[in-house]
PDB file of C-alpha atoms and ligand atoms in Angstrom:
ATOM      1  CA  MET A   1     105.635 103.566 104.121  1.00  0.00           C
ATOM      2  CA  PRO A   2     107.821 101.917 101.489  1.00  0.00           C
ATOM      3  CA  ALA A   3     108.678 103.681  98.254  1.00  0.00           C
ATOM      4  CA  TYR A   4     107.909 101.751  95.081  1.00  0.00           C
ATOM      5  CA  SER A   5     110.423 102.328  92.370  1.00  0.00           C
ATOM      6  CA  ALA A   6     110.669 100.974  88.844  1.00  0.00           C
ATOM      7  CA  SER A   7     112.817 101.731  85.865  1.00  0.00           C
ATOM      8  CA  ALA A   8     112.802 101.011  82.149  1.00  0.00           C
ATOM      9  CA  PRO A   9     115.596 101.150  79.584  1.00  0.00           C
ATOM     10  CA  GLY A  10     115.965 103.208  76.444  1.00  0.00           C
ATOM     11  CA  LYS A  11     115.985 101.492  73.073  1.00  0.00           C
ATOM     12  CA  ILE A  12     117.360 101.622  69.582  1.00  0.00           C
ATOM     13  CA  ILE A  13     115.866 100.388  66.364  1.00  0.00           C
ATOM     14  CA  LEU A  14     118.433  98.337  64.464  1.00  0.00           C
ATOM     15  CA  PHE A  15     116.391  97.811  61.317  1.00  0.00           C
ATOM     16  CA  GLY A  16     112.977  98.653  59.950  1.00  0.00           C
ATOM     17  CA  GLU A  17     111.900 102.020  61.395  1.00  0.00           C
ATOM     18  CA  HIS A  18     109.016 103.693  59.537  1.00  0.00           C
ATOM     19  CA  ALA A  19     108.316 100.606  57.415  1.00  0.00           C
ATOM     20  CA  VAL A  20     107.224  98.923  60.671  1.00  0.00           C
ATOM     21  CA  VAL A  21     104.304 101.375  60.895  1.00  0.00           C
ATOM     22  CA  TYR A  22     103.061  99.860  57.598  1.00  0.00           C
ATOM     23  CA  GLY A  23     103.275  96.226  58.658  1.00  0.00           C
ATOM     24  CA  GLN A  24     106.883  95.375  57.818  1.00  0.00           C
ATOM     25  CA  PRO A  25     109.128  93.629  60.391  1.00  0.00           C
ATOM     26  CA  ALA A  26     111.642  95.581  62.449  1.00  0.00           C
ATOM     27  CA  ILE A  27     114.354  94.791  64.964  1.00  0.00           C
ATOM     28  CA  ALA A  28     114.877  96.743  68.170  1.00  0.00           C
ATOM     29  CA  ALA A  29     116.989  96.270  71.274  1.00  0.00           C
ATOM     30  CA  PRO A  30     117.042  97.789  74.751  1.00  0.00           C
ATOM     31  CA  VAL A  31     119.834 100.166  75.720  1.00  0.00           C
ATOM     32  CA  LEU A  32     120.461  99.489  79.361  1.00  0.00           C
ATOM     33  CA  GLN A  33     122.902 102.379  79.873  1.00  0.00           C
ATOM     34  CA  VAL A  34     120.059 104.903  79.808  1.00  0.00           C
ATOM     35  CA  ARG A  35     116.891 104.588  81.872  1.00  0.00           C
ATOM     36  CA  ALA A  36     113.693 106.254  82.969  1.00  0.00           C
ATOM     37  CA  LYS A  37     112.875 105.850  86.634  1.00  0.00           C
ATOM     38  CA  ALA A  38     109.665 106.372  88.620  1.00  0.00           C
ATOM     39  CA  ILE A  39     109.322 106.408  92.395  1.00  0.00           C
ATOM     40  CA  ALA A  40     105.841 106.218  93.903  1.00  0.00           C
ATOM     41  CA  ASN A  41     105.238 107.044  97.560  1.00  0.00           C
ATOM     42  CA  ALA A  42     101.981 106.837  99.478  1.00  0.00           C
ATOM     43  CA  ASP A  43     101.037 110.176 100.990  1.00  0.00           C
ATOM     44  CA  PRO A  44      99.132 109.360 104.186  1.00  0.00           C
ATOM     45  CA  ARG A  45      98.586 113.042 104.941  1.00  0.00           C
ATOM     46  CA  GLY A  46      97.463 113.901 101.392  1.00  0.00           C
ATOM     47  CA  SER A  47      93.800 114.377 100.616  1.00  0.00           C
ATOM     48  CA  PRO A  48      92.237 111.320  98.958  1.00  0.00           C
ATOM     49  CA  GLY A  49      92.746 111.208  95.220  1.00  0.00           C
ATOM     50  CA  THR A  50      95.558 113.763  95.203  1.00  0.00           C
ATOM     51  CA  VAL A  51      98.522 112.590  93.156  1.00  0.00           C
ATOM     52  CA  ARG A  52     101.506 114.898  93.255  1.00  0.00           C
ATOM     53  CA  LEU A  53     103.696 114.588  90.174  1.00  0.00           C
ATOM     54  CA  ARG A  54     107.262 115.681  89.766  1.00  0.00           C
ATOM     55  CA  ALA A  55     109.079 115.184  86.468  1.00  0.00           C
ATOM     56  CA  ILE A  56     112.567 116.409  87.174  1.00  0.00           C
ATOM     57  CA  ASP A  57     113.834 116.599  83.572  1.00  0.00           C
ATOM     58  CA  LEU A  58     110.740 118.394  82.328  1.00  0.00           C
ATOM     59  CA  GLY A  59     110.844 120.900  85.197  1.00  0.00           C
ATOM     60  CA  LEU A  60     107.273 119.868  85.964  1.00  0.00           C
ATOM     61  CA  GLU A  61     105.782 119.873  89.450  1.00  0.00           C
ATOM     62  CA  THR A  62     102.029 119.594  89.549  1.00  0.00           C
ATOM     63  CA  THR A  63      99.116 117.388  90.542  1.00  0.00           C
ATOM     64  CA  LEU A  64      97.278 114.877  88.415  1.00  0.00           C
ATOM     65  CA  ALA A  65      94.084 116.938  88.651  1.00  0.00           C
ATOM     66  CA  ASP A  66      95.864 120.011  87.284  1.00  0.00           C
ATOM     67  CA  LEU A  67      97.123 118.285  84.147  1.00  0.00           C
ATOM     68  CA  PRO A  68      94.979 117.938  81.019  1.00  0.00           C
ATOM     69  CA  VAL A  69      93.694 114.346  80.839  1.00  0.00           C
ATOM     70  CA  ASP A  70      95.543 113.805  77.571  1.00  0.00           C
ATOM     71  CA  HIS A  71      98.892 114.953  78.948  1.00  0.00           C
ATOM     72  CA  PRO A  72     101.037 111.803  78.624  1.00  0.00           C
ATOM     73  CA  LEU A  73     101.900 111.735  82.345  1.00  0.00           C
ATOM     74  CA  ALA A  74      98.236 112.122  83.309  1.00  0.00           C
ATOM     75  CA  ALA A  75      97.008 109.719  80.652  1.00  0.00           C
ATOM     76  CA  VAL A  76      99.301 106.968  81.871  1.00  0.00           C
ATOM     77  CA  LEU A  77      97.943 107.260  85.421  1.00  0.00           C
ATOM     78  CA  TRP A  78      94.286 107.451  84.365  1.00  0.00           C
ATOM     79  CA  LYS A  79      94.787 104.437  82.122  1.00  0.00           C
ATOM     80  CA  ALA A  80      96.496 102.517  84.918  1.00  0.00           C
ATOM     81  CA  ALA A  81      93.686 103.392  87.332  1.00  0.00           C
ATOM     82  CA  ALA A  82      91.102 102.194  84.806  1.00  0.00           C
ATOM     83  CA  ALA A  83      93.009  98.950  84.105  1.00  0.00           C
ATOM     84  CA  MET A  84      93.189  98.235  87.842  1.00  0.00           C
ATOM     85  CA  GLN A  85      89.506  99.184  88.205  1.00  0.00           C
ATOM     86  CA  LEU A  86      90.312 101.563  91.044  1.00  0.00           C
ATOM     87  CA  SER A  87      87.267 103.223  92.537  1.00  0.00           C
ATOM     88  CA  HIS A  88      89.548 105.909  93.941  1.00  0.00           C
ATOM     89  CA  ILE A  89      93.196 106.805  93.448  1.00  0.00           C
ATOM     90  CA  PRO A  90      95.171 106.754  96.695  1.00  0.00           C
ATOM     91  CA  ALA A  91      96.892 109.958  97.770  1.00  0.00           C
ATOM     92  CA  CYS A  92     100.481 109.602  96.635  1.00  0.00           C
ATOM     93  CA  SER A  93     103.423 111.302  95.012  1.00  0.00           C
ATOM     94  CA  ILE A  94     105.195 110.135  91.878  1.00  0.00           C
ATOM     95  CA  GLN A  95     108.621 111.321  90.889  1.00  0.00           C
ATOM     96  CA  VAL A  96     109.942 110.672  87.396  1.00  0.00           C
ATOM     97  CA  SER A  97     113.480 111.098  86.113  1.00  0.00           C
ATOM     98  CA  SER A  98     115.206 109.943  82.975  1.00  0.00           C
ATOM     99  CA  ASN A  99     118.568 110.194  81.248  1.00  0.00           C
ATOM    100  CA  ILE A 100     117.150 109.001  77.923  1.00  0.00           C
ATOM    101  CA  PRO A 101     117.418 111.841  75.382  1.00  0.00           C
ATOM    102  CA  ILE A 102     113.968 113.367  74.784  1.00  0.00           C
ATOM    103  CA  ALA A 103     112.685 113.165  71.192  1.00  0.00           C
ATOM    104  CA  GLY A 104     115.903 111.428  70.241  1.00  0.00           C
ATOM    105  CA  GLY A 105     114.554 108.139  68.900  1.00  0.00           C
ATOM    106  CA  MET A 106     115.518 106.232  72.033  1.00  0.00           C
ATOM    107  CA  GLY A 107     112.031 105.670  73.384  1.00  0.00           C
ATOM    108  CA  SER A 108     112.077 108.160  76.257  1.00  0.00           C
ATOM    109  CA  SER A 109     108.296 108.575  76.286  1.00  0.00           C
ATOM    110  CA  ALA A 110     107.567 104.831  76.326  1.00  0.00           C
ATOM    111  CA  ALA A 111     110.200 104.244  79.016  1.00  0.00           C
ATOM    112  CA  VAL A 112     108.677 106.922  81.254  1.00  0.00           C
ATOM    113  CA  SER A 113     105.238 105.341  80.803  1.00  0.00           C
ATOM    114  CA  VAL A 114     106.517 101.839  81.581  1.00  0.00           C
ATOM    115  CA  ALA A 115     108.336 103.011  84.723  1.00  0.00           C
ATOM    116  CA  ILE A 116     105.277 104.911  85.997  1.00  0.00           C
ATOM    117  CA  LEU A 117     102.911 102.011  85.266  1.00  0.00           C
ATOM    118  CA  ARG A 118     105.089  99.606  87.230  1.00  0.00           C
ATOM    119  CA  ALA A 119     105.782 101.887  90.200  1.00  0.00           C
ATOM    120  CA  PHE A 120     102.182 103.100  90.504  1.00  0.00           C
ATOM    121  CA  SER A 121     100.584  99.659  90.158  1.00  0.00           C
ATOM    122  CA  ALA A 122     103.025  98.288  92.761  1.00  0.00           C
ATOM    123  CA  LEU A 123     102.072 101.091  95.153  1.00  0.00           C
ATOM    124  CA  VAL A 124      98.403 100.266  94.682  1.00  0.00           C
ATOM    125  CA  GLY A 125      99.197  96.603  95.379  1.00  0.00           C
ATOM    126  CA  GLN A 126      98.045  95.353  91.976  1.00  0.00           C
ATOM    127  CA  PRO A 127     101.205  95.046  89.866  1.00  0.00           C
ATOM    128  CA  LEU A 128     100.283  95.096  86.187  1.00  0.00           C
ATOM    129  CA  SER A 129     101.482  92.251  83.964  1.00  0.00           C
ATOM    130  CA  ASP A 130     104.073  92.926  81.242  1.00  0.00           C
ATOM    131  CA  GLU A 131     101.323  92.523  78.676  1.00  0.00           C
ATOM    132  CA  GLN A 132      99.180  95.165  80.388  1.00  0.00           C
ATOM    133  CA  VAL A 133     102.148  97.483  80.845  1.00  0.00           C
ATOM    134  CA  SER A 134     103.073  97.231  77.162  1.00  0.00           C
ATOM    135  CA  GLN A 135      99.460  97.756  76.031  1.00  0.00           C
ATOM    136  CA  LEU A 136      98.898 100.794  78.274  1.00  0.00           C
ATOM    137  CA  ALA A 137     102.246 102.316  77.281  1.00  0.00           C
ATOM    138  CA  TYR A 138     101.178 101.792  73.654  1.00  0.00           C
ATOM    139  CA  GLU A 139      97.938 103.675  74.284  1.00  0.00           C
ATOM    140  CA  VAL A 140      99.937 106.594  75.674  1.00  0.00           C
ATOM    141  CA  GLU A 141     102.228 106.475  72.609  1.00  0.00           C
ATOM    142  CA  VAL A 142      99.095 106.935  70.503  1.00  0.00           C
ATOM    143  CA  ILE A 143      98.632 110.297  72.247  1.00  0.00           C
ATOM    144  CA  HIS A 144     102.264 111.200  71.516  1.00  0.00           C
ATOM    145  CA  HIS A 145     102.287 110.378  67.856  1.00  0.00           C
ATOM    146  CA  GLY A 146      99.015 109.083  66.534  1.00  0.00           C
ATOM    147  CA  ILE A 147      99.974 105.925  64.671  1.00  0.00           C
ATOM    148  CA  PRO A 148     102.785 104.194  66.556  1.00  0.00           C
ATOM    149  CA  SER A 149     103.709 100.712  65.442  1.00  0.00           C
ATOM    150  CA  GLY A 150     104.032  99.503  69.042  1.00  0.00           C
ATOM    151  CA  ILE A 151     107.709  98.618  68.766  1.00  0.00           C
ATOM    152  CA  ASP A 152     108.886 101.115  71.407  1.00  0.00           C
ATOM    153  CA  ASN A 153     106.556  99.987  74.209  1.00  0.00           C
ATOM    154  CA  SER A 154     107.260  96.322  73.376  1.00  0.00           C
ATOM    155  CA  VAL A 155     111.050  96.390  73.418  1.00  0.00           C
ATOM    156  CA  ILE A 156     111.103  98.653  76.480  1.00  0.00           C
ATOM    157  CA  THR A 157     108.593  96.608  78.495  1.00  0.00           C
ATOM    158  CA  TYR A 158     110.318  93.288  77.829  1.00  0.00           C
ATOM    159  CA  ALA A 159     113.868  94.730  77.813  1.00  0.00           C
ATOM    160  CA  LYS A 160     115.036  92.152  75.260  1.00  0.00           C
ATOM    161  CA  PRO A 161     116.016  92.379  71.590  1.00  0.00           C
ATOM    162  CA  VAL A 162     112.835  91.830  69.582  1.00  0.00           C
ATOM    163  CA  TYR A 163     111.704  91.019  66.087  1.00  0.00           C
ATOM    164  CA  PHE A 164     108.508  92.953  65.779  1.00  0.00           C
ATOM    165  CA  ILE A 165     105.609  93.003  63.354  1.00  0.00           C
ATOM    166  CA  LYS A 166     102.750  95.384  64.133  1.00  0.00           C
ATOM    167  CA  GLY A 167      99.708  93.615  65.548  1.00  0.00           C
ATOM    168  CA  LYS A 168     101.515  90.278  66.051  1.00  0.00           C
ATOM    169  CA  PRO A 169     102.852  88.828  69.301  1.00  0.00           C
ATOM    170  CA  ILE A 170     106.405  90.028  69.783  1.00  0.00           C
ATOM    171  CA  GLU A 171     109.230  87.566  69.238  1.00  0.00           C
ATOM    172  CA  THR A 172     112.402  87.630  71.293  1.00  0.00           C
ATOM    173  CA  LEU A 173     115.424  87.645  69.052  1.00  0.00           C
ATOM    174  CA  GLN A 174     117.935  84.926  69.880  1.00  0.00           C
ATOM    175  CA  VAL A 175     121.263  86.707  69.506  1.00  0.00           C
ATOM    176  CA  LYS A 176     123.697  83.868  68.904  1.00  0.00           C
ATOM    177  CA  ARG A 177     126.827  85.970  69.271  1.00  0.00           C
ATOM    178  CA  PRO A 178     126.584  89.314  71.108  1.00  0.00           C
ATOM    179  CA  PHE A 179     127.758  92.270  69.037  1.00  0.00           C
ATOM    180  CA  THR A 180     128.727  95.856  69.711  1.00  0.00           C
ATOM    181  CA  LEU A 181     127.092  99.048  68.521  1.00  0.00           C
ATOM    182  CA  VAL A 182     128.071 102.646  69.047  1.00  0.00           C
ATOM    183  CA  ILE A 183     125.205 105.111  69.387  1.00  0.00           C
ATOM    184  CA  GLY A 184     125.804 108.726  68.396  1.00  0.00           C
ATOM    185  CA  ASP A 185     123.384 111.482  69.364  1.00  0.00           C
ATOM    186  CA  THR A 186     123.039 114.472  67.018  1.00  0.00           C
ATOM    187  CA  GLY A 187     121.586 116.394  69.959  1.00  0.00           C
ATOM    188  CA  ILE A 188     118.759 117.520  67.684  1.00  0.00           C
ATOM    189  CA  GLN A 189     115.287 116.896  69.038  1.00  0.00           C
ATOM    190  CA  SER A 190     113.033 115.497  66.379  1.00  0.00           C
ATOM    191  CA  PRO A 191     109.477 114.694  67.460  1.00  0.00           C
ATOM    192  CA  THR A 192     108.512 111.296  66.060  1.00  0.00           C
ATOM    193  CA  ALA A 193     104.991 112.478  65.185  1.00  0.00           C
ATOM    194  CA  ASN A 194     106.272 115.067  62.680  1.00  0.00           C
ATOM    195  CA  VAL A 195     108.528 112.658  60.834  1.00  0.00           C
ATOM    196  CA  VAL A 196     105.943 109.857  60.828  1.00  0.00           C
ATOM    197  CA  ASN A 197     103.377 112.325  59.418  1.00  0.00           C
ATOM    198  CA  ASP A 198     105.744 113.412  56.646  1.00  0.00           C
ATOM    199  CA  VAL A 199     106.340 109.787  55.671  1.00  0.00           C
ATOM    200  CA  ARG A 200     102.578 109.252  55.644  1.00  0.00           C
ATOM    201  CA  GLN A 201     102.138 112.184  53.283  1.00  0.00           C
ATOM    202  CA  ALA A 202     104.799 110.810  50.949  1.00  0.00           C
ATOM    203  CA  TRP A 203     103.062 107.412  51.067  1.00  0.00           C
ATOM    204  CA  GLU A 204      99.680 108.984  50.294  1.00  0.00           C
ATOM    205  CA  LYS A 205     101.168 110.821  47.291  1.00  0.00           C
ATOM    206  CA  ALA A 206     103.117 107.919  45.789  1.00  0.00           C
ATOM    207  CA  SER A 207     101.909 104.827  47.576  1.00  0.00           C
ATOM    208  CA  ASP A 208     103.270 102.205  45.144  1.00  0.00           C
ATOM    209  CA  GLN A 209     106.749 103.671  45.141  1.00  0.00           C
ATOM    210  CA  VAL A 210     106.895 104.220  48.910  1.00  0.00           C
ATOM    211  CA  GLU A 211     105.337 100.815  49.536  1.00  0.00           C
ATOM    212  CA  ASP A 212     108.215  99.280  47.551  1.00  0.00           C
ATOM    213  CA  VAL A 213     110.694 101.063  49.800  1.00  0.00           C
ATOM    214  CA  PHE A 214     108.870  99.709  52.871  1.00  0.00           C
ATOM    215  CA  LYS A 215     108.948  96.156  51.467  1.00  0.00           C
ATOM    216  CA  HIS A 216     112.644  96.435  50.729  1.00  0.00           C
ATOM    217  CA  ILE A 217     113.258  97.645  54.306  1.00  0.00           C
ATOM    218  CA  GLY A 218     111.179  94.720  55.625  1.00  0.00           C
ATOM    219  CA  ALA A 219     113.280  92.262  53.618  1.00  0.00           C
ATOM    220  CA  ILE A 220     116.436  93.792  55.136  1.00  0.00           C
ATOM    221  CA  ALA A 221     115.017  93.344  58.653  1.00  0.00           C
ATOM    222  CA  ALA A 222     114.196  89.696  57.884  1.00  0.00           C
ATOM    223  CA  ALA A 223     117.725  89.093  56.537  1.00  0.00           C
ATOM    224  CA  ALA A 224     119.221  90.817  59.583  1.00  0.00           C
ATOM    225  CA  ARG A 225     117.243  88.546  61.871  1.00  0.00           C
ATOM    226  CA  GLU A 226     118.750  85.506  60.215  1.00  0.00           C
ATOM    227  CA  ALA A 227     122.254  86.932  60.478  1.00  0.00           C
ATOM    228  CA  ILE A 228     121.779  87.760  64.173  1.00  0.00           C
ATOM    229  CA  GLU A 229     120.324  84.348  64.965  1.00  0.00           C
ATOM    230  CA  GLN A 230     123.174  82.648  63.135  1.00  0.00           C
ATOM    231  CA  GLY A 231     125.798  84.722  64.879  1.00  0.00           C
ATOM    232  CA  SER A 232     127.059  86.438  61.716  1.00  0.00           C
ATOM    233  CA  ALA A 233     127.197  90.032  62.928  1.00  0.00           C
ATOM    234  CA  GLU A 234     129.580  90.894  60.076  1.00  0.00           C
ATOM    235  CA  ALA A 235     126.649  90.497  57.660  1.00  0.00           C
ATOM    236  CA  LEU A 236     124.875  93.366  59.427  1.00  0.00           C
ATOM    237  CA  GLY A 237     127.179  96.107  58.090  1.00  0.00           C
ATOM    238  CA  PRO A 238     126.001  95.959  54.468  1.00  0.00           C
ATOM    239  CA  LEU A 239     122.396  95.552  55.630  1.00  0.00           C
ATOM    240  CA  MET A 240     122.680  98.724  57.736  1.00  0.00           C
ATOM    241  CA  GLU A 241     124.071 100.571  54.710  1.00  0.00           C
ATOM    242  CA  GLU A 242     121.209  99.381  52.538  1.00  0.00           C
ATOM    243  CA  ASN A 243     118.633 100.318  55.180  1.00  0.00           C
ATOM    244  CA  GLN A 244     120.172 103.788  55.571  1.00  0.00           C
ATOM    245  CA  ALA A 245     120.025 104.380  51.805  1.00  0.00           C
ATOM    246  CA  LEU A 246     116.298 103.606  51.859  1.00  0.00           C
ATOM    247  CA  LEU A 247     115.702 105.871  54.880  1.00  0.00           C
ATOM    248  CA  ARG A 248     117.491 108.624  52.958  1.00  0.00           C
ATOM    249  CA  GLU A 249     115.142 107.962  50.059  1.00  0.00           C
ATOM    250  CA  LEU A 250     112.190 108.323  52.430  1.00  0.00           C
ATOM    251  CA  GLY A 251     113.531 111.747  53.370  1.00  0.00           C
ATOM    252  CA  VAL A 252     114.057 111.042  57.065  1.00  0.00           C
ATOM    253  CA  SER A 253     117.824 111.475  57.245  1.00  0.00           C
ATOM    254  CA  SER A 254     119.533 114.851  57.748  1.00  0.00           C
ATOM    255  CA  SER A 255     122.922 116.410  57.124  1.00  0.00           C
ATOM    256  CA  GLU A 256     123.830 115.923  60.799  1.00  0.00           C
ATOM    257  CA  LEU A 257     122.914 112.224  60.714  1.00  0.00           C
ATOM    258  CA  GLU A 258     124.769 111.772  57.426  1.00  0.00           C
ATOM    259  CA  GLY A 259     127.804 113.488  58.932  1.00  0.00           C
ATOM    260  CA  LEU A 260     127.862 111.022  61.824  1.00  0.00           C
ATOM    261  CA  VAL A 261     127.309 108.035  59.513  1.00  0.00           C
ATOM    262  CA  GLU A 262     130.252 109.225  57.406  1.00  0.00           C
ATOM    263  CA  ALA A 263     132.440 109.701  60.489  1.00  0.00           C
ATOM    264  CA  ALA A 264     131.612 106.166  61.617  1.00  0.00           C
ATOM    265  CA  HIS A 265     132.671 104.793  58.216  1.00  0.00           C
ATOM    266  CA  SER A 266     135.933 106.728  58.346  1.00  0.00           C
ATOM    267  CA  ALA A 267     136.673 105.270  61.770  1.00  0.00           C
ATOM    268  CA  GLY A 268     136.207 101.752  60.436  1.00  0.00           C
ATOM    269  CA  ALA A 269     132.529 100.929  61.013  1.00  0.00           C
ATOM    270  CA  PRO A 270     131.342  98.530  58.305  1.00  0.00           C
ATOM    271  CA  GLY A 271     127.797  99.866  58.601  1.00  0.00           C
ATOM    272  CA  ALA A 272     125.927 102.780  60.132  1.00  0.00           C
ATOM    273  CA  LYS A 273     122.424 104.187  59.981  1.00  0.00           C
ATOM    274  CA  LEU A 274     120.007 106.488  61.724  1.00  0.00           C
ATOM    275  CA  SER A 275     117.910 104.875  64.450  1.00  0.00           C
ATOM    276  CA  GLY A 276     114.303 105.816  65.242  1.00  0.00           C
ATOM    277  CA  ALA A 277     112.253 108.430  63.489  1.00  0.00           C
ATOM    278  CA  GLY A 278     115.230 110.309  62.042  1.00  0.00           C
ATOM    279  CA  ARG A 279     115.808 113.964  61.015  1.00  0.00           C
ATOM    280  CA  GLY A 280     117.675 114.308  64.308  1.00  0.00           C
ATOM    281  CA  GLY A 281     118.045 112.040  67.279  1.00  0.00           C
ATOM    282  CA  ASN A 282     120.440 109.128  67.238  1.00  0.00           C
ATOM    283  CA  MET A 283     122.367 106.972  64.800  1.00  0.00           C
ATOM    284  CA  ILE A 284     124.061 103.619  65.308  1.00  0.00           C
ATOM    285  CA  ALA A 285     127.302 102.186  63.976  1.00  0.00           C
ATOM    286  CA  LEU A 286     128.407  98.555  63.918  1.00  0.00           C
ATOM    287  CA  ALA A 287     131.596  98.106  65.905  1.00  0.00           C
ATOM    288  CA  THR A 288     133.770  95.553  67.638  1.00  0.00           C
ATOM    289  CA  PRO A 289     134.892  95.698  71.271  1.00  0.00           C
ATOM    290  CA  GLU A 290     138.301  96.699  69.869  1.00  0.00           C
ATOM    291  CA  ASN A 291     137.295  99.651  67.665  1.00  0.00           C
ATOM    292  CA  ALA A 292     134.190 100.899  69.517  1.00  0.00           C
ATOM    293  CA  GLU A 293     136.064 103.584  71.475  1.00  0.00           C
ATOM    294  CA  GLU A 294     137.690 104.899  68.322  1.00  0.00           C
ATOM    295  CA  ILE A 295     134.353 105.073  66.501  1.00  0.00           C
ATOM    296  CA  ALA A 296     132.767 106.822  69.511  1.00  0.00           C
ATOM    297  CA  ARG A 297     135.601 109.391  69.503  1.00  0.00           C
ATOM    298  CA  ALA A 298     135.176 109.966  65.761  1.00  0.00           C
ATOM    299  CA  LEU A 299     131.442 110.541  66.269  1.00  0.00           C
ATOM    300  CA  ARG A 300     132.071 113.100  69.017  1.00  0.00           C
ATOM    301  CA  ASP A 301     134.679 114.834  66.848  1.00  0.00           C
ATOM    302  CA  ALA A 302     132.054 115.006  64.093  1.00  0.00           C
ATOM    303  CA  GLY A 303     129.561 116.697  66.424  1.00  0.00           C
ATOM    304  CA  ALA A 304     127.801 113.946  68.391  1.00  0.00           C
ATOM    305  CA  VAL A 305     126.763 115.410  71.744  1.00  0.00           C
ATOM    306  CA  ARG A 306     126.841 111.992  73.370  1.00  0.00           C
ATOM    307  CA  THR A 307     127.968 108.499  72.458  1.00  0.00           C
ATOM    308  CA  ILE A 308     127.062 105.191  74.071  1.00  0.00           C
ATOM    309  CA  ILE A 309     128.785 101.881  73.461  1.00  0.00           C
ATOM    310  CA  THR A 310     126.319  99.062  73.896  1.00  0.00           C
ATOM    311  CA  GLU A 311     126.254  95.325  73.402  1.00  0.00           C
ATOM    312  CA  ILE A 312     123.304  93.575  71.788  1.00  0.00           C
ATOM    313  CA  ARG A 313     122.623  90.261  73.508  1.00  0.00           C
ATOM    314  CA  THR A 314     119.709  88.120  74.574  1.00  0.00           C
ATOM    315  CA  PRO A 315     119.586  88.309  78.379  1.00  0.00           C
TER     316      PRO A 315
HETATM  317  O1  PMV B   1     110.148 106.845  68.712  1.00  0.00           O
HETATM  318  P1  PMV B   1     111.254 106.730  67.705  1.00  0.00           P
HETATM  319  O2  PMV B   1     111.776 108.014  67.237  1.00  0.00           O
HETATM  320  O3  PMV B   1     112.270 105.708  68.063  1.00  0.00           O
HETATM  321  O4  PMV B   1     110.593 106.167  66.356  1.00  0.00           O
HETATM  322  C1  PMV B   1     109.892 105.012  66.342  1.00  0.00           C
HETATM  323  C2  PMV B   1     110.063 104.338  65.059  1.00  0.00           C
HETATM  324  C3  PMV B   1     109.060 104.656  63.967  1.00  0.00           C
HETATM  325  O5  PMV B   1     109.061 103.493  63.149  1.00  0.00           O
HETATM  326  C4  PMV B   1     109.523 105.844  63.153  1.00  0.00           C
HETATM  327  C5  PMV B   1     107.669 104.912  64.475  1.00  0.00           C
HETATM  328  C6  PMV B   1     106.971 103.703  65.058  1.00  0.00           C
HETATM  329  O6  PMV B   1     105.956 103.903  65.717  1.00  0.00           O
HETATM  330  O7  PMV B   1     107.389 102.566  64.853  1.00  0.00           O
END
């Protein structure tokens, strides 16, 4: 019996987090150095319908039937079974592992869903299309945090830099000249749902003012797209600074994120900002192949628990 394995990358948001939930454009890119992986094996001796699940990083070993239906790992399998119109689920085991930081703004939940959807549908013999995978992963994200924009499942399914507007077909970003980013992890877990809810409350209280911030962030994302497509990465530094100032205004930064942003500046980064929901999780700094190591070292010295040097390019 062959094993069916699939993996999906992590991601960062370069521009536009939070505002993207309210219809503004955002830019995200896959981070191939971190991945979630799922391995599905048929279990010929298992009783029909029994799916054994093992999520190594969560310390979880259980069966599908023993998980609440809205548990994200169960939901993804039930949704896959429904999409494939399975009359019964074959006895199998699914093992999930990931080195994407959990609740760190790098899309760990969407990547786990995408990997499971691909491995499980391959085992069943009905591989789901990218469009189906992205849609089902989105539906699971709804369970995680209520009102996701859909950017995480999109960039992770297609594993390409994207320009994303909620509810519109995703556009691949044509990166004219690849550029380097350093990612710094505060090591602080910050569930997206909490931060997104706080932003919603601020928006409900002062919608005109917060809406203006969202529009400004959207304009930055649009300008960044142009710069990326024209190969002028140097224009991104000031845009990252401007975006970070607006995220600060929205109340989603933190002293730890600010400390890392400051450290990146001191090491020569022309721009740095938080990436993802904020409050904790990861930040990104614009770098060059020459100074990336130095910036990464400065981030670790300032408290980053992990740094990743990554290149943004259209595959
Ligand atoms: O899942 P995270 O932490 O990368 O955050 C996603 C970005 C948000 O804009 C804050 C939420 C969303 O659904 O787009």
